[in-house]
Coordinates of C-alpha atoms in Angstrom, one line a residue:
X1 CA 38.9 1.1 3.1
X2 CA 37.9 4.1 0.3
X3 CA 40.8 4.9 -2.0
X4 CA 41.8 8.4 -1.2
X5 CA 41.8 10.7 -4.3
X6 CA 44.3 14.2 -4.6
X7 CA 41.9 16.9 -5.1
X8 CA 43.3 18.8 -8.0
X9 CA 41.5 22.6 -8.5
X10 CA 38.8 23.1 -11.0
X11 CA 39.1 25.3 -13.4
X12 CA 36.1 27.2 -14.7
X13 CA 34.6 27.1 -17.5
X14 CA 35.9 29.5 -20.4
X15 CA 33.9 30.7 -23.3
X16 CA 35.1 31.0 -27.0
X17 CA 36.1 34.1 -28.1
X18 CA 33.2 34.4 -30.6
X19 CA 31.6 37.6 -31.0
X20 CA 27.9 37.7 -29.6
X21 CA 26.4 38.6 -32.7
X22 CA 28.6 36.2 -35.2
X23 CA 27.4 32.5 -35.7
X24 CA 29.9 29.9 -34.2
X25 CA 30.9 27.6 -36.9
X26 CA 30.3 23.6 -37.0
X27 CA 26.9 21.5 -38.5
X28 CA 24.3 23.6 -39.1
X29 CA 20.3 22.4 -38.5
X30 CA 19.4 19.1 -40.6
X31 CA 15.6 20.3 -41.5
X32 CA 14.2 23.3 -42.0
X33 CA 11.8 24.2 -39.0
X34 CA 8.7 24.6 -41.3
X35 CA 5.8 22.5 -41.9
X36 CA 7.9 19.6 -44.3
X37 CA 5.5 18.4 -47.7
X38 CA 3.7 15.1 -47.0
X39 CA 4.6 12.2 -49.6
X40 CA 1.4 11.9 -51.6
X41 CA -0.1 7.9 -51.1
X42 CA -0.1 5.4 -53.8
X43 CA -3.5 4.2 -54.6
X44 CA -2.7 0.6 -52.9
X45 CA -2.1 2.6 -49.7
X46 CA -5.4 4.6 -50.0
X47 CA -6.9 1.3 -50.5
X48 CA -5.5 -0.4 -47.8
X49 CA -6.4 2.6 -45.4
X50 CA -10.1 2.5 -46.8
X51 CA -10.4 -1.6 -46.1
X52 CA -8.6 -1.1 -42.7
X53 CA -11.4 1.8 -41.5
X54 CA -14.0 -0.4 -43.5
X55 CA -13.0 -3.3 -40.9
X56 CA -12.5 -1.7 -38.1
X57 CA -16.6 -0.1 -38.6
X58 CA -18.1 -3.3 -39.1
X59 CA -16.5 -4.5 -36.0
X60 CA -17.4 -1.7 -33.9
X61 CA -20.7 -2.3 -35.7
X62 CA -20.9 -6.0 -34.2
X63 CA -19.8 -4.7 -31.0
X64 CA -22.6 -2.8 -30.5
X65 CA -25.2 -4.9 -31.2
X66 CA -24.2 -8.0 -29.4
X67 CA -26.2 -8.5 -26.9
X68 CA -25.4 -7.8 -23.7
X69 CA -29.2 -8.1 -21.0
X70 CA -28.9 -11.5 -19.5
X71 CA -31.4 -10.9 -17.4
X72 CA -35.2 -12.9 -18.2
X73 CA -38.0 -10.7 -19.2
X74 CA -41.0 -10.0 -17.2
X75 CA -44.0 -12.4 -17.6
X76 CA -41.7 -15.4 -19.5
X77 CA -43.3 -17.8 -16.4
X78 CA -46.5 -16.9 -17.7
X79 CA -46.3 -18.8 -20.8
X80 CA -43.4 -21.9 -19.9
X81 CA -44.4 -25.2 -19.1
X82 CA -42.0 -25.0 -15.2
X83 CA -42.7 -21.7 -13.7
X84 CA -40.2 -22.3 -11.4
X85 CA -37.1 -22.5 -13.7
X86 CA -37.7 -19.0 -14.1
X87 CA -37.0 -18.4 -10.8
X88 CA -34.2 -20.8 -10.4
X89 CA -32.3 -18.7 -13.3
X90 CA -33.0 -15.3 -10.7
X91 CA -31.6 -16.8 -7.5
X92 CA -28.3 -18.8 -10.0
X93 CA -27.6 -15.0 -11.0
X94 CA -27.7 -13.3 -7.7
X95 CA -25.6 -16.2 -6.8
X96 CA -23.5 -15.5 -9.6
X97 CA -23.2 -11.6 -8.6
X98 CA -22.3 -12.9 -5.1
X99 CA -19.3 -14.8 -6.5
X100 CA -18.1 -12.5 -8.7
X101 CA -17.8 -9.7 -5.9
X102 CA -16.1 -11.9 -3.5
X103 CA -13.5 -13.6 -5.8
X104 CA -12.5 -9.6 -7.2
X105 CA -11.8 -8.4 -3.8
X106 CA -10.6 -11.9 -2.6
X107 CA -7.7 -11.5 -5.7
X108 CA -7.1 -7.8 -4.5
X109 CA -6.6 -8.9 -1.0
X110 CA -4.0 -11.5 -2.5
X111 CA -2.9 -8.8 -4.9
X112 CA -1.7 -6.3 -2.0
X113 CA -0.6 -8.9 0.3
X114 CA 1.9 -10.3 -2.7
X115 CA 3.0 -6.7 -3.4
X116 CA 3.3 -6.0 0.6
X117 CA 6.9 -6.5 1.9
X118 CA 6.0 -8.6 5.1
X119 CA 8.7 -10.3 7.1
X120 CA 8.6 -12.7 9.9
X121 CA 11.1 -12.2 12.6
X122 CA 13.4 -16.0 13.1
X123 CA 16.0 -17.0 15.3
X124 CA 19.2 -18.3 13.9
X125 CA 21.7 -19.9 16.0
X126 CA 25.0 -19.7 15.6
X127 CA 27.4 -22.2 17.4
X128 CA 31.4 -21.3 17.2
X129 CA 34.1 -23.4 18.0
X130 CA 37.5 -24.2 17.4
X131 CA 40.1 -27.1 17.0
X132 CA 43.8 -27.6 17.7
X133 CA 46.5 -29.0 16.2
X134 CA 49.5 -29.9 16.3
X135 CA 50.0 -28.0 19.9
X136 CA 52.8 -28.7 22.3
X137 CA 50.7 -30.7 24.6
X138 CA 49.3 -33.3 21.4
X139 CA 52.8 -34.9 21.7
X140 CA 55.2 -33.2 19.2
X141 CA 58.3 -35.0 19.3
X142 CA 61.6 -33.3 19.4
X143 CA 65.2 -34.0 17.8
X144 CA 67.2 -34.8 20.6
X145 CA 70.5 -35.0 18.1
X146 CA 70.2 -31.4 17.1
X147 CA 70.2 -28.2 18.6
X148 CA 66.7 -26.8 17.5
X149 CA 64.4 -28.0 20.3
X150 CA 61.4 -26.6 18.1
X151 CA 58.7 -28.4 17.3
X152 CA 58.7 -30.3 14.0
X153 CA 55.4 -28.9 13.2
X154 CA 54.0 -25.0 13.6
X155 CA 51.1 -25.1 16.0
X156 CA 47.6 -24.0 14.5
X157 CA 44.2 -23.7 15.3
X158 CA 40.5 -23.9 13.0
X159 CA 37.8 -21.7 14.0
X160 CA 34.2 -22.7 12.8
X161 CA 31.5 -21.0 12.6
X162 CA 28.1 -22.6 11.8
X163 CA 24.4 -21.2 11.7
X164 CA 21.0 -22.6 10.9
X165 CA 17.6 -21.7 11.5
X166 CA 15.7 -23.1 14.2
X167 CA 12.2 -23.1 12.6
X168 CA 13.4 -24.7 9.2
X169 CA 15.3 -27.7 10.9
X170 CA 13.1 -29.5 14.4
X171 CA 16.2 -31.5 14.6
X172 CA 18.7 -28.3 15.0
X173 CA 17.6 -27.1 18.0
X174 CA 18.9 -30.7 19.5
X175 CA 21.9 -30.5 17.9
X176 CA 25.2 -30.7 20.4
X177 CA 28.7 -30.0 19.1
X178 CA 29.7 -33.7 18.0
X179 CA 26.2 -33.9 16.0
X180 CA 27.6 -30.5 13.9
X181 CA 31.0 -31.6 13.5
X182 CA 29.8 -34.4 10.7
X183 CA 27.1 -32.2 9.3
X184 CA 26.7 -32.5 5.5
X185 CA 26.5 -28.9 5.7
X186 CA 28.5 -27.0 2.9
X187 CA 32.2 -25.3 4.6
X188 CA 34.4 -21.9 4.0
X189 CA 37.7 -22.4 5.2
X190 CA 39.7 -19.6 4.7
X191 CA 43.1 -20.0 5.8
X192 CA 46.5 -18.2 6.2
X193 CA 49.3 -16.9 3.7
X194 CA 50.4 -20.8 3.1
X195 CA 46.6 -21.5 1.5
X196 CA 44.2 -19.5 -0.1
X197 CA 43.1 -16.6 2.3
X198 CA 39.0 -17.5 1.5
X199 CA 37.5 -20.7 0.0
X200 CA 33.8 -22.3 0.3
X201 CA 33.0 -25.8 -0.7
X202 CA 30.0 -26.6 -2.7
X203 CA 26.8 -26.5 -1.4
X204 CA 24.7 -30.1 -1.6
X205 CA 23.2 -30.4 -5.4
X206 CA 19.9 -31.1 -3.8
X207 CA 16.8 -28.4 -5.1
X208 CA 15.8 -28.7 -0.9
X209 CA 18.8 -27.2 -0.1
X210 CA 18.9 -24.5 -2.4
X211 CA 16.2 -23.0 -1.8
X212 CA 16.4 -23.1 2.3
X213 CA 17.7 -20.0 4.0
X214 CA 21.3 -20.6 4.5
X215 CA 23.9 -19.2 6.8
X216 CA 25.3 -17.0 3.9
X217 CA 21.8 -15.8 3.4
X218 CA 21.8 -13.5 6.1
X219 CA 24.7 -11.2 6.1
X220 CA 26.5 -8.9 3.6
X221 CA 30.0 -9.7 5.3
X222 CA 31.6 -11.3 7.8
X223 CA 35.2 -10.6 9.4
X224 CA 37.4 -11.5 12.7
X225 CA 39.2 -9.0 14.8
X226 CA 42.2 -10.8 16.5
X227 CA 43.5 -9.1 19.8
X228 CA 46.3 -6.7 17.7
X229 CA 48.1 -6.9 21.2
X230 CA 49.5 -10.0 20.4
X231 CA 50.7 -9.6 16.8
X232 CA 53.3 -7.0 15.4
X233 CA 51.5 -7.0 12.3
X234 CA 47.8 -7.4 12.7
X235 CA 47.3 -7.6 9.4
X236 CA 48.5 -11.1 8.6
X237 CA 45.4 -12.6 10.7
X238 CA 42.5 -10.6 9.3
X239 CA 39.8 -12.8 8.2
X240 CA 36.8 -11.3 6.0
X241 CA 34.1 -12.7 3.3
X242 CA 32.7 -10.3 1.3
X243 CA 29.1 -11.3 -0.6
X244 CA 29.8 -11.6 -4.3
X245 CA 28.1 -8.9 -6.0
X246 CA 25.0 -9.5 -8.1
X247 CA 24.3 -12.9 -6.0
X248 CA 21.0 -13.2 -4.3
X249 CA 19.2 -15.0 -2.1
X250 CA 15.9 -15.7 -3.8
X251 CA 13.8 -18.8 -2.2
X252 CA 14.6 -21.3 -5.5
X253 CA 17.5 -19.2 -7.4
X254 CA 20.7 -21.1 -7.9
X255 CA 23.3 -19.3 -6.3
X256 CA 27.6 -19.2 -6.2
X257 CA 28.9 -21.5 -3.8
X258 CA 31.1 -18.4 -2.1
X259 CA 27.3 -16.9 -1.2
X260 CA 25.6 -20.2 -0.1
X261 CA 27.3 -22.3 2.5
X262 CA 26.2 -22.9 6.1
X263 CA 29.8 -23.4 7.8
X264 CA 32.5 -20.3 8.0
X265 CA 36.1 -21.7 8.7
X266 CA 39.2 -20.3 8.6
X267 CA 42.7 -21.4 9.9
X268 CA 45.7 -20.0 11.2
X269 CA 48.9 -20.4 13.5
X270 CA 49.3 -20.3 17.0
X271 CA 49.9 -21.8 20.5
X272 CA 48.0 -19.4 22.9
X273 CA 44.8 -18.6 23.7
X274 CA 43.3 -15.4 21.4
X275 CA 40.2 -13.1 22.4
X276 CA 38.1 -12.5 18.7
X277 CA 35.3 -10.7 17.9
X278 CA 33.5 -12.1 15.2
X279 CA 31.4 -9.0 13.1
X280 CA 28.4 -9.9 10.9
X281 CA 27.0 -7.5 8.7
X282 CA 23.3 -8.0 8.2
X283 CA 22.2 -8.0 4.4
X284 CA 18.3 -7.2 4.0
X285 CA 16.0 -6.3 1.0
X286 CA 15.0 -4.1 1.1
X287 CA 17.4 -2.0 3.3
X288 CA 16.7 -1.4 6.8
X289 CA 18.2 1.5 8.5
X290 CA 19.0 2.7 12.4
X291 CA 16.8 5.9 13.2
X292 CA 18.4 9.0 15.3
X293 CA 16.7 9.4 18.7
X294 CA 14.8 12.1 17.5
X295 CA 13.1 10.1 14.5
X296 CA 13.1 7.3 16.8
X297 CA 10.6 9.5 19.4
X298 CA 8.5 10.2 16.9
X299 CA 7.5 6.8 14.9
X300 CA 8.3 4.7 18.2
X301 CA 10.7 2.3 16.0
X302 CA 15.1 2.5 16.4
X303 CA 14.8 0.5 13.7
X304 CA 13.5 0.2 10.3
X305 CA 13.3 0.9 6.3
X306 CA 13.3 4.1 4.7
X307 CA 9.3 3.5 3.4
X308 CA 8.3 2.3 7.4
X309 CA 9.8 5.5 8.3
X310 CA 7.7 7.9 6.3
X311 CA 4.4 5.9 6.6
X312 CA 5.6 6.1 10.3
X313 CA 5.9 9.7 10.0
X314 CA 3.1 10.3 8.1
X315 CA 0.6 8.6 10.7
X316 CA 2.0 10.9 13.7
X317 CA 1.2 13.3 11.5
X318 CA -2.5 12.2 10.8
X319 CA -3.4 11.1 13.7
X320 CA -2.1 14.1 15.9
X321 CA -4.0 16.5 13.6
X322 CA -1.1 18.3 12.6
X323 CA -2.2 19.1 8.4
X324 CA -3.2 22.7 7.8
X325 CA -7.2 22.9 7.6
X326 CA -7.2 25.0 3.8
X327 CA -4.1 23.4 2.8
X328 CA -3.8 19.2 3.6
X329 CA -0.7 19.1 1.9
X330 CA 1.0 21.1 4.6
X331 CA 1.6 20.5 8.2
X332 CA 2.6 22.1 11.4
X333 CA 5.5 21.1 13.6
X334 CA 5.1 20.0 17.4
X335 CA 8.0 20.3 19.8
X336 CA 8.8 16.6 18.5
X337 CA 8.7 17.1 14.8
X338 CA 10.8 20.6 14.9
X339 CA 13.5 17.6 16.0
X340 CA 13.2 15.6 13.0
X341 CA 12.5 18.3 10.4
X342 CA 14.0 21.5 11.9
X343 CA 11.4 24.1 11.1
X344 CA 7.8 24.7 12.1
X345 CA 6.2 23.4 8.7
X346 CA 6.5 21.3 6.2
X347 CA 5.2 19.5 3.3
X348 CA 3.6 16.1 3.2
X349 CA 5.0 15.2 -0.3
X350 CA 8.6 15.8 1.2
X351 CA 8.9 13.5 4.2
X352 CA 11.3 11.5 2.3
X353 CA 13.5 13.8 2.0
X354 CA 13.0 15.1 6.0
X355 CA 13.6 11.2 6.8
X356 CA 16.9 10.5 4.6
X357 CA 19.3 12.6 7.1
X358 CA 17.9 10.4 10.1
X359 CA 18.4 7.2 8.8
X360 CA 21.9 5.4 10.0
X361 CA 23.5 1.9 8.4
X362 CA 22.7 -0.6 11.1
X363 CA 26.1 -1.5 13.3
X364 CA 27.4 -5.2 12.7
X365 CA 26.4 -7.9 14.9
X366 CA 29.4 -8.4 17.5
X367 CA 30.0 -11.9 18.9
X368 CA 32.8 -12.4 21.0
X369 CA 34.9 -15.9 21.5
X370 CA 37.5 -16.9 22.8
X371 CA 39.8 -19.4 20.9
X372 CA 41.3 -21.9 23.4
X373 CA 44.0 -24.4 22.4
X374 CA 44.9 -25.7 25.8
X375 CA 44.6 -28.9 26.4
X376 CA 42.4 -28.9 29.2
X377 CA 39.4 -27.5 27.4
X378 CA 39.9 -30.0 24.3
X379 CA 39.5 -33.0 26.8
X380 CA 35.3 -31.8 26.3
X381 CA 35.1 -28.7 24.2
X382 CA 31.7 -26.8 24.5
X383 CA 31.1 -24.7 21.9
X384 CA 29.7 -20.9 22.1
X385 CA 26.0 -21.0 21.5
X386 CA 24.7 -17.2 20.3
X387 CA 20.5 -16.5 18.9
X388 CA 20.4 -13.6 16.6
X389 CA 16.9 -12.4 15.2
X390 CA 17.1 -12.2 11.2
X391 CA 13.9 -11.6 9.1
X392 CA 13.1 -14.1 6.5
X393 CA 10.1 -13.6 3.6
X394 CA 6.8 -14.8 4.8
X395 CA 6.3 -18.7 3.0
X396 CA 2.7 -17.2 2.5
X397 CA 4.2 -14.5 -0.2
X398 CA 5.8 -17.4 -2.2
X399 CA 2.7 -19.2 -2.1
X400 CA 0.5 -16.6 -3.3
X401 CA 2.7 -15.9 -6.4
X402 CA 1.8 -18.9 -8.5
X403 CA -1.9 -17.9 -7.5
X404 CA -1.1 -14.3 -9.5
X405 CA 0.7 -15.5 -12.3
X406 CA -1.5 -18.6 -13.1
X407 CA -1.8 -19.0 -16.5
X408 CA -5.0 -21.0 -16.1
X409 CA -6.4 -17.4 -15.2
X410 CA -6.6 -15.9 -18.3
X411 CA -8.5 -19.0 -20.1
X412 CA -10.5 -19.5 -17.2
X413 CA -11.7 -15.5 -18.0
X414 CA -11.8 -16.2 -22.1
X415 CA -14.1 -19.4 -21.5
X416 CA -16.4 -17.4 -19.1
X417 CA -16.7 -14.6 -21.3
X418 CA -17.7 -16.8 -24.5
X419 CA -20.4 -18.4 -21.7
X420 CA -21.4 -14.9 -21.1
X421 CA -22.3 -14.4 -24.5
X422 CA -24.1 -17.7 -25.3
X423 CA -25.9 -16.5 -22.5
X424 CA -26.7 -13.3 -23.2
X425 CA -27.6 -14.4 -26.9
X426 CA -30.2 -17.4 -25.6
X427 CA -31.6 -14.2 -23.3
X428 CA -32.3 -12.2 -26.6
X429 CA -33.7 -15.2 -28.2
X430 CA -36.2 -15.7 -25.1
X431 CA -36.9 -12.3 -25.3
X432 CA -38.0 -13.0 -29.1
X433 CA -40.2 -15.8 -28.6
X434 CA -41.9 -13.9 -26.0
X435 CA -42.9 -11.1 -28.3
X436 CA -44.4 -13.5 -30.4
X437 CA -46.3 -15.4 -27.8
X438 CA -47.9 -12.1 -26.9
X439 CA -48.5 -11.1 -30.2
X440 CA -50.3 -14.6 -31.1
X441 CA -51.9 -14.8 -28.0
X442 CA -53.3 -11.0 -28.9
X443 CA -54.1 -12.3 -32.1
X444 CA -56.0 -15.4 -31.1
X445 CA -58.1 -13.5 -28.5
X446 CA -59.7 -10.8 -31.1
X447 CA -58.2 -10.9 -34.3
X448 CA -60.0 -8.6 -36.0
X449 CA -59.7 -5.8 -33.5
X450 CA -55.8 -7.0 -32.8
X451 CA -55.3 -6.6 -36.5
X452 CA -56.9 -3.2 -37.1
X453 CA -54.8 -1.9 -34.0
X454 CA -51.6 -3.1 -35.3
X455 CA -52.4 -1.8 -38.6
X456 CA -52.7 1.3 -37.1
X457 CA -50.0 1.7 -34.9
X458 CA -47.6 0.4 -38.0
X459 CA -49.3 3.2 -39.5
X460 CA -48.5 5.6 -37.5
X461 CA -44.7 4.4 -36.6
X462 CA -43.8 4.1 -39.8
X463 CA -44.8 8.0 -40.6
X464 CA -42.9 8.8 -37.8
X465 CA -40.0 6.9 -38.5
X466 CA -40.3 8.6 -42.1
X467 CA -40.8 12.2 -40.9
X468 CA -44.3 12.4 -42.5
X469 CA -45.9 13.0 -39.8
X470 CA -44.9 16.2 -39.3
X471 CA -47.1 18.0 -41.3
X472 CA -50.0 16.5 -39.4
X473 CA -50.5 18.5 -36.3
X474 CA -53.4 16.9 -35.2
X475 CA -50.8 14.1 -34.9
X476 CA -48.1 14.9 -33.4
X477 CA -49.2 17.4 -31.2
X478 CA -52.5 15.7 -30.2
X479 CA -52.8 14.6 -26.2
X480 CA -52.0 10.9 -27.0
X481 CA -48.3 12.2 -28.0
X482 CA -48.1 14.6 -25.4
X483 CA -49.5 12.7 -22.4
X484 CA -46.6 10.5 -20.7
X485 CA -46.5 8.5 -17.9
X486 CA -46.3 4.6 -17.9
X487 CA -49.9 4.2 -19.7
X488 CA -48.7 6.3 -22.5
X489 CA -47.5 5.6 -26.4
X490 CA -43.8 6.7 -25.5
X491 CA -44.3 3.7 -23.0
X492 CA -45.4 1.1 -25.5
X493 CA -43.3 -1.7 -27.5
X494 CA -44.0 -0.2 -30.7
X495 CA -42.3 3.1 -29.4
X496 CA -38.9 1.4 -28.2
X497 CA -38.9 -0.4 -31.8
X498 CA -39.1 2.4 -33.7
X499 CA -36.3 4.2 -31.6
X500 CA -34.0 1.3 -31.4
X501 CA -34.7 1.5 -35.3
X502 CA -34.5 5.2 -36.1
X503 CA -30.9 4.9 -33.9
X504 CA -29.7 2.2 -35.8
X505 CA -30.0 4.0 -39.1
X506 CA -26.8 5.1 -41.1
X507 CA -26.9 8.8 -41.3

């Protein structure tokens, strides 16, 4: 029950008596709001700046001209001894390509399934039952000397109340009521005013048990309403567990005893049979919410979270054509949606906000039971068998972590990129040896033509490169300069040297 608070009246807010134009006293500004003199460097600082830059230049410098092409150049086949090999290097990198596609969408397919909140729907069966004790009909004696024919001992009863899920355990679903009654399971007994009102013994020290979904796991709080008929003061057999705050129910995490048993048992004193109801508050992460009937018309769900509701709401939307054709942002209101949002438009960035007044904590679950102490329904007690539908984390999630947060990963990345690199270098060095095959094999065909050719053209490139050329204008503007095309100079080796060069230069 909330505290209730006497609501005392506010008093507003009074100014000080200050005139407008006089200065209130107290600290005044620290710093002048002007531009404040820098401290002039030492000349170890200005060195240290100048070798930091310096290193930071040559590495952007060695950056740029590592090599990067790993892909063969054209007519290599042409002068190895195995043609093929060649070849076999093409198909291993489209191969490679292939791979490399499929494992980055396979890991953002396992990326958005980790970060996805996906439930499975279980049943967990709850049995209840009670015992007897020390009833008139067990054989309490009395003392015939005296004149208190009263029992020796008050009469009392234990109510348990035990739940497991049937996917986790084959064996549960077999279970009868003598098979539960020496389960290893942990116990709450909360009792009346002669014990402690709540207690829970240990759970089992075993890492299997910890990190199966327990009882506990399921609700936020669980309480007994007695039939107040019976009692003049109802309050003496209320019966309520409360989840200790800050305790979760992580697959794995070690959690308090009082929020991880399987057994709920309390005891108290009587001789009659009782009519309970036995509430169970469900506790889910994240929250889900009862929807009004007019949300609930709308996204065809009476139940759900607060981010189903909108993506809910937002597909109505898209899929009955509803956003504004110049504006997307906004939408129109059908007779359905003028429930939910109360207008006839509204904006697409505030459907959270149209959802929040429609969403409603979900009632308790509500089991009723009888508690009989009579002695006719001990000689074979049945218990009360209830299924309730709880929603447990999908196993797959928890499986698909360790895949994320492999460390492996990271050096599995490091040693491909340093392969990458040897790669890429061996590529350059092909690339190099087949320049000089050509130019030998040139060479060795006519060498006295070859040589008075690429006299020439170093000739010519290296007036270029030096900006002599310029004043030749039968040179640079003559056809051979001007003509492009695949068969022209621009095309040529010599040309993409001398750029590549003329680039690299320090200006």
């Amino acid at each position: 029950m909330q505290q209730q608070y006497r609501a005392y009246a506010q008093q507003a807010p009074q100014r000080s008596p200050h005139p407008p134009n006089q200065r209130r006293g107290g600290i005044g500004p620290m710093m002048s709001s002007g531009p404040h003199p820098s401290v002039p460097l030492t000349q170890a600082q200005i060195a240290q700046q100048q070798q930091a830059q310096a290193h930071a230049s040559e590495l952007a410098k060695r950056r740029s001209r590592k090599p990067t092409d790993k892909n063969i150049p054209d007519g290599v086949e042409d002068c190895i001894v195995d043609p093929d090999g060649v070849k076999r290097y093409v198909e291993l990198r489209d191969i490679e390509r292939l791979i490399d596609a499929t494992i980055t969408r396979k890991r953002l397919d396992v990326l958005d399934d980790a970060r996805r909140s996906s439930k499975l729907r279980k049943t967990l069966r709850i049995w209840i039952s009670n015992t007897a004790e020390d009833q008139i009909w067990q054989g309490n004696s009395l003392n015939a000397d005296s004149f208190d024919f009263t029992p020796a001992m008050e009469a009392f009863y234990r109510v348990k109340i035990e739940g497991y899920l049937l996917d986790e355990d084959d064996d549960v679903a077999d279970l009868t009521k003598n098979d539960l009654t020496g389960h290893t399971a942990s116990t709450i007994s909360p009792v009346d005013k002669h014990e402690e009102s709540s207690s829970v013994q240990k759970a089992a020290g075993t890492e299997t048990n910890q990190k199966k979904h327990r009882f506990s796991h399921f609700f936020q709080s669980i309480s007994v309403d007695f039939d107040r008929s019976r009692f003049r003061n109802g309050s003496e057999q209320s019966v309520e567990w409360r989840r200790p705050e800050g305790s979760q129910n992580q697959a794995g995490s070690i959690m308090a005893a009082e929020a991880d048993f399987d057994e709920f048992t309390f005891k108290r004193n009587g001789d009659e049979n009782m009519n309970i109801t036995i509430n169970l508050q469900r506790h889910e992460s994240p929250e889900r919410y009862q929807l009004t009937p007019e949300l609930a018309q709308v996204v065809d769900m009476n139940e759900a979270t607060q981010h189903e509701a909108v993506m809910a709401l937002w597909e109505y939307i898209r899929l009955s054509g509803l956003q504004e054709d110049e504006e997307r942002r906004n939408f129109r209101c059908d007779n359905y949606l003028k429930k939910v949002i109360g207008r006839d438009s509204g904006v697409i960035p505030m459907l959270s906000e149209y959802v929040m007044p429609h969403l409603r904590p979900l009632p308790p679950i509500c089991l009723p039971y009888t508690i009989r102490v009579d002695e006719e329904f001990h000689r074979s007690p049945q218990p009360t068998v209830y299924d309730v539908q709880v929603l447990v984390e999908d196993p797959i999630r928890a499986n698909l972590r360790p895949l994320l947060n492999n460390p492996q990963y990271a050096a599995t990345l490091k040693q491909i990129t340093m392969l990458d690199e040897q790669l890429a270098r061996l590529v350059q060095a092909i690339s190099m040896s087949k320049a000089k095959h050509s130019f030998f094999s040139s060479l060795s065909e006519d060498p006295a033509n070859f040589v008075k050719s690429w006299l020439s053209s170093q000739k010519r490139d290296l007036e270029i490169i030096m900006g002599e050329a310029a004043s030749d204008a039968e040179n640079v503007a003559g056809d051979e300069w001007r003509r492009g095309g695949n068969s022209s100079v621009w095309n040529s080796q010599n040309a993409r040297e001398s750029v590549n060069v003329l680039l690299s230069r320090q200006r």
